Every structure is written in structure tokens, then in C-alpha cells.
Amino acid sequence: VQLVESGGGLVQAGGSLRLSCAASGFTFDDYAIGWFRQAPGKEREGVLCISSSDGSTYYADSVKGRFTISSDNAKNTVYLQMNSLKPEDTAVYYCAADPGSSCPEDFGSWGQGTQVTVSS
């Protein structure tokens, strides 16, 4: 299982970014894919997950109405669209994968992360 995130960067508050998670080494349709983030000095938190049974599942109330998750099965890629970004969204964002049709509490495979910095 290999997961590679991209799309991070520096953006002003109110701006948008789209993160990509390119997956390989497994049957994409059989896995749940999640996005997580970790800010400096804070614990990692779940953001969103997508799975064949659950569709989109929000882990963080703070991103509802601003972030969405989608997948392109033909490209084995999951996207995290982030709109109306706030400085508190600054973190390293990770994608993770786990076999199954529902979003789990724990994920077995992780990408290396991509930095998102939102300036005020």
C-alpha cells in the first residue's frame, strides 16, 4: 500500500486548496480513505473519510461546510477540497487507507503528509 499526498502550500485566510492522495498497491474500491491533520504541538485529528458504504464521513465539526472529500476511482486518487481556509487549519495533512467498506476508527496505512499553511 502506498499513499502519496500533494497539493499543500501557503494560502491566505479565506482561500482554497485541493489536496490529492494518490493510492497504489491495493484495490482502491475495497478501501476506506481518510484525511487527517496534525498541527504543531497538537494531537493528530481526523478530518474526513470516504468509503463505499458510508460515502463521506466527517470526523471534525470544524470543517463542515468548508471541506469536502471526493474520489476518482479511475485515477485511484482521493481529493480533499478545502475552502474558506482559516489560520487554525494550518497543519500537516495526511491521507490514510484501511481495507473495508466503512470508515474505521484506526487506519493501517499512511502517507508522508503535506504541509498546509494558512496566513492571516
mmCIF file with all atom_site columns, C-alpha atoms in Angstrom:
data_model
loop_
_atom_site.group_PDB
_atom_site.id
_atom_site.type_symbol
_atom_site.label_atom_id
_atom_site.label_alt_id
_atom_site.label_comp_id
_atom_site.label_asym_id
_atom_site.label_entity_id
_atom_site.label_seq_id
_atom_site.pdbx_PDB_ins_code
_atom_site.Cartn_x
_atom_site.Cartn_y
_atom_site.Cartn_z
_atom_site.occupancy
_atom_site.B_iso_or_equiv
_atom_site.pdbx_formal_charge
_atom_site.auth_seq_id
_atom_site.auth_comp_id
_atom_site.auth_asym_id
_atom_site.auth_atom_id
_atom_site.pdbx_PDB_model_num
ATOM 1   C CA . VAL A 1 1   ? 0.000   0.000  0.000   1.00 0.00 ? 1   VAL A CA 1
ATOM 2   C CA . GLN A 1 2   ? 1.393   3.372  -0.993  1.00 0.00 ? 2   GLN A CA 1
ATOM 3   C CA . LEU A 1 3   ? -0.202  6.751  -0.438  1.00 0.00 ? 3   LEU A CA 1
ATOM 4   C CA . VAL A 1 4   ? 1.271   9.984  -1.733  1.00 0.00 ? 4   VAL A CA 1
ATOM 5   C CA . GLU A 1 5   ? -0.202  13.344 -0.779  1.00 0.00 ? 5   GLU A CA 1
ATOM 6   C CA . SER A 1 6   ? 0.259   16.520 -2.775  1.00 0.00 ? 6   SER A CA 1
ATOM 7   C CA . GLY A 1 7   ? -1.254  19.947 -3.159  1.00 0.00 ? 7   GLY A CA 1
ATOM 8   C CA . GLY A 1 8   ? -0.239  21.554 0.094   1.00 0.00 ? 8   GLY A CA 1
ATOM 9   C CA . GLY A 1 9   ? 1.187   25.040 0.311   1.00 0.00 ? 9   GLY A CA 1
ATOM 10  C CA . LEU A 1 10  ? 0.803   28.527 1.665   1.00 0.00 ? 10  LEU A CA 1
ATOM 11  C CA . VAL A 1 11  ? -2.528  30.283 1.259   1.00 0.00 ? 11  VAL A CA 1
ATOM 12  C CA . GLN A 1 12  ? -4.151  33.356 2.730   1.00 0.00 ? 12  GLN A CA 1
ATOM 13  C CA . ALA A 1 13  ? -7.109  33.072 5.045   1.00 0.00 ? 13  ALA A CA 1
ATOM 14  C CA . GLY A 1 14  ? -10.303 32.705 3.057   1.00 0.00 ? 14  GLY A CA 1
ATOM 15  C CA . GLY A 1 15  ? -8.521  30.953 0.230   1.00 0.00 ? 15  GLY A CA 1
ATOM 16  C CA . SER A 1 16  ? -8.809  27.414 -1.085  1.00 0.00 ? 16  SER A CA 1
ATOM 17  C CA . LEU A 1 17  ? -6.578  24.419 -1.662  1.00 0.00 ? 17  LEU A CA 1
ATOM 18  C CA . ARG A 1 18  ? -7.185  20.971 -3.046  1.00 0.00 ? 18  ARG A CA 1
ATOM 19  C CA . LEU A 1 19  ? -5.115  18.137 -1.668  1.00 0.00 ? 19  LEU A CA 1
ATOM 20  C CA . SER A 1 20  ? -4.647  14.907 -3.576  1.00 0.00 ? 20  SER A CA 1
ATOM 21  C CA . CYS A 1 21  ? -3.922  11.436 -2.269  1.00 0.00 ? 21  CYS A CA 1
ATOM 22  C CA . ALA A 1 22  ? -2.654  9.089  -4.964  1.00 0.00 ? 22  ALA A CA 1
ATOM 23  C CA . ALA A 1 23  ? -3.040  5.460  -3.936  1.00 0.00 ? 23  ALA A CA 1
ATOM 24  C CA . SER A 1 24  ? -1.355  2.345  -5.273  1.00 0.00 ? 24  SER A CA 1
ATOM 25  C CA . GLY A 1 25  ? -0.700  -1.229 -4.284  1.00 0.00 ? 25  GLY A CA 1
ATOM 26  C CA . PHE A 1 26  ? -4.264  -2.152 -3.393  1.00 0.00 ? 26  PHE A CA 1
ATOM 27  C CA . THR A 1 27  ? -7.722  -2.411 -4.850  1.00 0.00 ? 27  THR A CA 1
ATOM 28  C CA . PHE A 1 28  ? -8.929  1.124  -4.435  1.00 0.00 ? 28  PHE A CA 1
ATOM 29  C CA . ASP A 1 29  ? -12.636 0.308  -4.284  1.00 0.00 ? 29  ASP A CA 1
ATOM 30  C CA . ASP A 1 30  ? -12.152 -2.056 -1.333  1.00 0.00 ? 30  ASP A CA 1
ATOM 31  C CA . TYR A 1 31  ? -10.642 0.547  0.983   1.00 0.00 ? 31  TYR A CA 1
ATOM 32  C CA . ALA A 1 32  ? -11.774 3.446  3.095   1.00 0.00 ? 32  ALA A CA 1
ATOM 33  C CA . ILE A 1 33  ? -9.613  6.550  2.633   1.00 0.00 ? 33  ILE A CA 1
ATOM 34  C CA . GLY A 1 34  ? -9.325  9.197  5.298   1.00 0.00 ? 34  GLY A CA 1
ATOM 35  C CA . TRP A 1 35  ? -7.743  12.610 5.696   1.00 0.00 ? 35  TRP A CA 1
ATOM 36  C CA . PHE A 1 36  ? -6.124  13.591 8.974   1.00 0.00 ? 36  PHE A CA 1
ATOM 37  C CA . ARG A 1 37  ? -4.153  16.581 10.147  1.00 0.00 ? 37  ARG A CA 1
ATOM 38  C CA . GLN A 1 38  ? -1.674  17.429 12.848  1.00 0.00 ? 38  GLN A CA 1
ATOM 39  C CA . ALA A 1 39  ? -0.890  20.958 13.913  1.00 0.00 ? 39  ALA A CA 1
ATOM 40  C CA . PRO A 1 40  ? 2.307   21.838 15.799  1.00 0.00 ? 40  PRO A CA 1
ATOM 41  C CA . GLY A 1 41  ? 2.010   20.835 19.425  1.00 0.00 ? 41  GLY A CA 1
ATOM 42  C CA . LYS A 1 42  ? -1.344  19.151 18.921  1.00 0.00 ? 42  LYS A CA 1
ATOM 43  C CA . GLU A 1 43  ? -2.551  15.621 18.534  1.00 0.00 ? 43  GLU A CA 1
ATOM 44  C CA . ARG A 1 44  ? -3.477  14.277 15.143  1.00 0.00 ? 44  ARG A CA 1
ATOM 45  C CA . GLU A 1 45  ? -7.168  14.650 14.362  1.00 0.00 ? 45  GLU A CA 1
ATOM 46  C CA . GLY A 1 46  ? -9.429  13.112 11.791  1.00 0.00 ? 46  GLY A CA 1
ATOM 47  C CA . VAL A 1 47  ? -10.887 15.403 9.149   1.00 0.00 ? 47  VAL A CA 1
ATOM 48  C CA . LEU A 1 48  ? -12.916 13.403 6.638   1.00 0.00 ? 48  LEU A CA 1
ATOM 49  C CA . CYS A 1 49  ? -13.249 9.877  5.338   1.00 0.00 ? 49  CYS A CA 1
ATOM 50  C CA . ILE A 1 50  ? -14.758 8.345  2.235   1.00 0.00 ? 50  ILE A CA 1
ATOM 51  C CA . SER A 1 51  ? -15.854 4.757  1.812   1.00 0.00 ? 51  SER A CA 1
ATOM 52  C CA . SER A 1 52  ? -18.087 2.719  -0.425  1.00 0.00 ? 52  SER A CA 1
ATOM 53  C CA . SER A 1 53  ? -20.714 2.117  2.290   1.00 0.00 ? 53  SER A CA 1
ATOM 54  C CA . ASP A 1 54  ? -20.627 5.421  4.154   1.00 0.00 ? 54  ASP A CA 1
ATOM 55  C CA . GLY A 1 55  ? -19.905 7.918  1.424   1.00 0.00 ? 55  GLY A CA 1
ATOM 56  C CA . SER A 1 56  ? -18.376 10.977 3.137   1.00 0.00 ? 56  SER A CA 1
ATOM 57  C CA . THR A 1 57  ? -17.933 10.912 6.896   1.00 0.00 ? 57  THR A CA 1
ATOM 58  C CA . TYR A 1 58  ? -16.846 13.994 8.828   1.00 0.00 ? 58  TYR A CA 1
ATOM 59  C CA . TYR A 1 59  ? -14.561 13.476 11.783  1.00 0.00 ? 59  TYR A CA 1
ATOM 60  C CA . ALA A 1 60  ? -14.139 17.181 12.562  1.00 0.00 ? 60  ALA A CA 1
ATOM 61  C CA . ASP A 1 61  ? -17.099 19.511 13.036  1.00 0.00 ? 61  ASP A CA 1
ATOM 62  C CA . SER A 1 62  ? -14.813 22.479 12.464  1.00 0.00 ? 62  SER A CA 1
ATOM 63  C CA . VAL A 1 63  ? -14.522 21.724 8.741   1.00 0.00 ? 63  VAL A CA 1
ATOM 64  C CA . LYS A 1 64  ? -18.172 21.074 7.965   1.00 0.00 ? 64  LYS A CA 1
ATOM 65  C CA . GLY A 1 65  ? -19.413 23.419 5.279   1.00 0.00 ? 65  GLY A CA 1
ATOM 66  C CA . ARG A 1 66  ? -15.837 24.205 4.203   1.00 0.00 ? 66  ARG A CA 1
ATOM 67  C CA . PHE A 1 67  ? -14.094 20.902 3.345   1.00 0.00 ? 67  PHE A CA 1
ATOM 68  C CA . THR A 1 68  ? -15.302 18.120 1.107   1.00 0.00 ? 68  THR A CA 1
ATOM 69  C CA . ILE A 1 69  ? -13.853 14.772 0.123   1.00 0.00 ? 69  ILE A CA 1
ATOM 70  C CA . SER A 1 70  ? -14.193 13.058 -3.221  1.00 0.00 ? 70  SER A CA 1
ATOM 71  C CA . SER A 1 71  ? -12.614 10.231 -5.133  1.00 0.00 ? 71  SER A CA 1
ATOM 72  C CA . ASP A 1 72  ? -11.700 9.456  -8.706  1.00 0.00 ? 72  ASP A CA 1
ATOM 73  C CA . ASN A 1 73  ? -11.623 5.680  -8.855  1.00 0.00 ? 73  ASN A CA 1
ATOM 74  C CA . ALA A 1 74  ? -10.218 5.691  -12.386 1.00 0.00 ? 74  ALA A CA 1
ATOM 75  C CA . LYS A 1 75  ? -7.178  7.577  -11.084 1.00 0.00 ? 75  LYS A CA 1
ATOM 76  C CA . ASN A 1 76  ? -7.010  5.861  -7.673  1.00 0.00 ? 76  ASN A CA 1
ATOM 77  C CA . THR A 1 77  ? -6.989  9.311  -6.150  1.00 0.00 ? 77  THR A CA 1
ATOM 78  C CA . VAL A 1 78  ? -8.881  10.911 -3.296  1.00 0.00 ? 78  VAL A CA 1
ATOM 79  C CA . TYR A 1 79  ? -9.178  14.669 -3.016  1.00 0.00 ? 79  TYR A CA 1
ATOM 80  C CA . LEU A 1 80  ? -9.704  16.996 -0.095  1.00 0.00 ? 80  LEU A CA 1
ATOM 81  C CA . GLN A 1 81  ? -11.177 20.297 -1.244  1.00 0.00 ? 81  GLN A CA 1
ATOM 82  C CA . MET A 1 82  ? -10.605 22.950 1.378   1.00 0.00 ? 82  MET A CA 1
ATOM 83  C CA . ASN A 1 83  ? -12.446 26.255 1.080   1.00 0.00 ? 83  ASN A CA 1
ATOM 84  C CA . SER A 1 84  ? -12.680 29.288 3.347   1.00 0.00 ? 84  SER A CA 1
ATOM 85  C CA . LEU A 1 85  ? -9.422  28.311 4.977   1.00 0.00 ? 85  LEU A CA 1
ATOM 86  C CA . LYS A 1 86  ? -8.589  29.649 8.411   1.00 0.00 ? 86  LYS A CA 1
ATOM 87  C CA . PRO A 1 87  ? -5.239  30.022 10.178  1.00 0.00 ? 87  PRO A CA 1
ATOM 88  C CA . GLU A 1 88  ? -6.311  27.256 12.546  1.00 0.00 ? 88  GLU A CA 1
ATOM 89  C CA . ASP A 1 89  ? -6.398  24.869 9.568   1.00 0.00 ? 89  ASP A CA 1
ATOM 90  C CA . THR A 1 90  ? -2.605  25.108 9.419   1.00 0.00 ? 90  THR A CA 1
ATOM 91  C CA . ALA A 1 91  ? -1.234  21.593 9.837   1.00 0.00 ? 91  ALA A CA 1
ATOM 92  C CA . VAL A 1 92  ? 0.416   18.682 8.127   1.00 0.00 ? 92  VAL A CA 1
ATOM 93  C CA . TYR A 1 93  ? -2.307  16.797 6.307   1.00 0.00 ? 93  TYR A CA 1
ATOM 94  C CA . TYR A 1 94  ? -2.103  13.043 5.908   1.00 0.00 ? 94  TYR A CA 1
ATOM 95  C CA . CYS A 1 95  ? -4.168  10.577 3.987   1.00 0.00 ? 95  CYS A CA 1
ATOM 96  C CA . ALA A 1 96  ? -4.674  7.073  5.276   1.00 0.00 ? 96  ALA A CA 1
ATOM 97  C CA . ALA A 1 97  ? -6.191  3.867  3.989   1.00 0.00 ? 97  ALA A CA 1
ATOM 98  C CA . ASP A 1 98  ? -7.750  0.811  5.550   1.00 0.00 ? 98  ASP A CA 1
ATOM 99  C CA . PRO A 1 99  ? -9.442  -2.195 3.979   1.00 0.00 ? 99  PRO A CA 1
ATOM 100 C CA . GLY A 1 100 ? -13.180 -2.308 4.277   1.00 0.00 ? 100 GLY A CA 1
ATOM 101 C CA . SER A 1 101 ? -16.333 -0.630 3.070   1.00 0.00 ? 101 SER A CA 1
ATOM 102 C CA . SER A 1 102 ? -16.833 1.622  6.102   1.00 0.00 ? 102 SER A CA 1
ATOM 103 C CA . CYS A 1 103 ? -14.709 4.339  7.663   1.00 0.00 ? 103 CYS A CA 1
ATOM 104 C CA . PRO A 1 104 ? -12.820 2.869  10.620  1.00 0.00 ? 104 PRO A CA 1
ATOM 105 C CA . GLU A 1 105 ? -11.545 4.412  13.813  1.00 0.00 ? 105 GLU A CA 1
ATOM 106 C CA . ASP A 1 106 ? -7.985  3.375  13.032  1.00 0.00 ? 106 ASP A CA 1
ATOM 107 C CA . PHE A 1 107 ? -6.222  3.248  9.701   1.00 0.00 ? 107 PHE A CA 1
ATOM 108 C CA . GLY A 1 108 ? -3.414  0.863  8.873   1.00 0.00 ? 108 GLY A CA 1
ATOM 109 C CA . SER A 1 109 ? -1.562  2.691  6.080   1.00 0.00 ? 109 SER A CA 1
ATOM 110 C CA . TRP A 1 110 ? -0.427  6.293  5.986   1.00 0.00 ? 110 TRP A CA 1
ATOM 111 C CA . GLY A 1 111 ? 1.105   8.739  3.558   1.00 0.00 ? 111 GLY A CA 1
ATOM 112 C CA . GLN A 1 112 ? 4.021   11.021 4.334   1.00 0.00 ? 112 GLN A CA 1
ATOM 113 C CA . GLY A 1 113 ? 1.931   14.162 4.698   1.00 0.00 ? 113 GLY A CA 1
ATOM 114 C CA . THR A 1 114 ? 1.735   17.546 3.028   1.00 0.00 ? 114 THR A CA 1
ATOM 115 C CA . GLN A 1 115 ? 2.057   20.897 4.764   1.00 0.00 ? 115 GLN A CA 1
ATOM 116 C CA . VAL A 1 116 ? -0.795  23.387 4.637   1.00 0.00 ? 116 VAL A CA 1
ATOM 117 C CA . THR A 1 117 ? -0.135  26.860 6.000   1.00 0.00 ? 117 THR A CA 1
ATOM 118 C CA . VAL A 1 118 ? -2.864  29.469 6.186   1.00 0.00 ? 118 VAL A CA 1
ATOM 119 C CA . SER A 1 119 ? -1.728  33.022 6.816   1.00 0.00 ? 119 SER A CA 1
ATOM 120 C CA . SER A 1 120 ? -3.935  35.606 8.493   1.00 0.00 ? 120 SER A CA 1
#
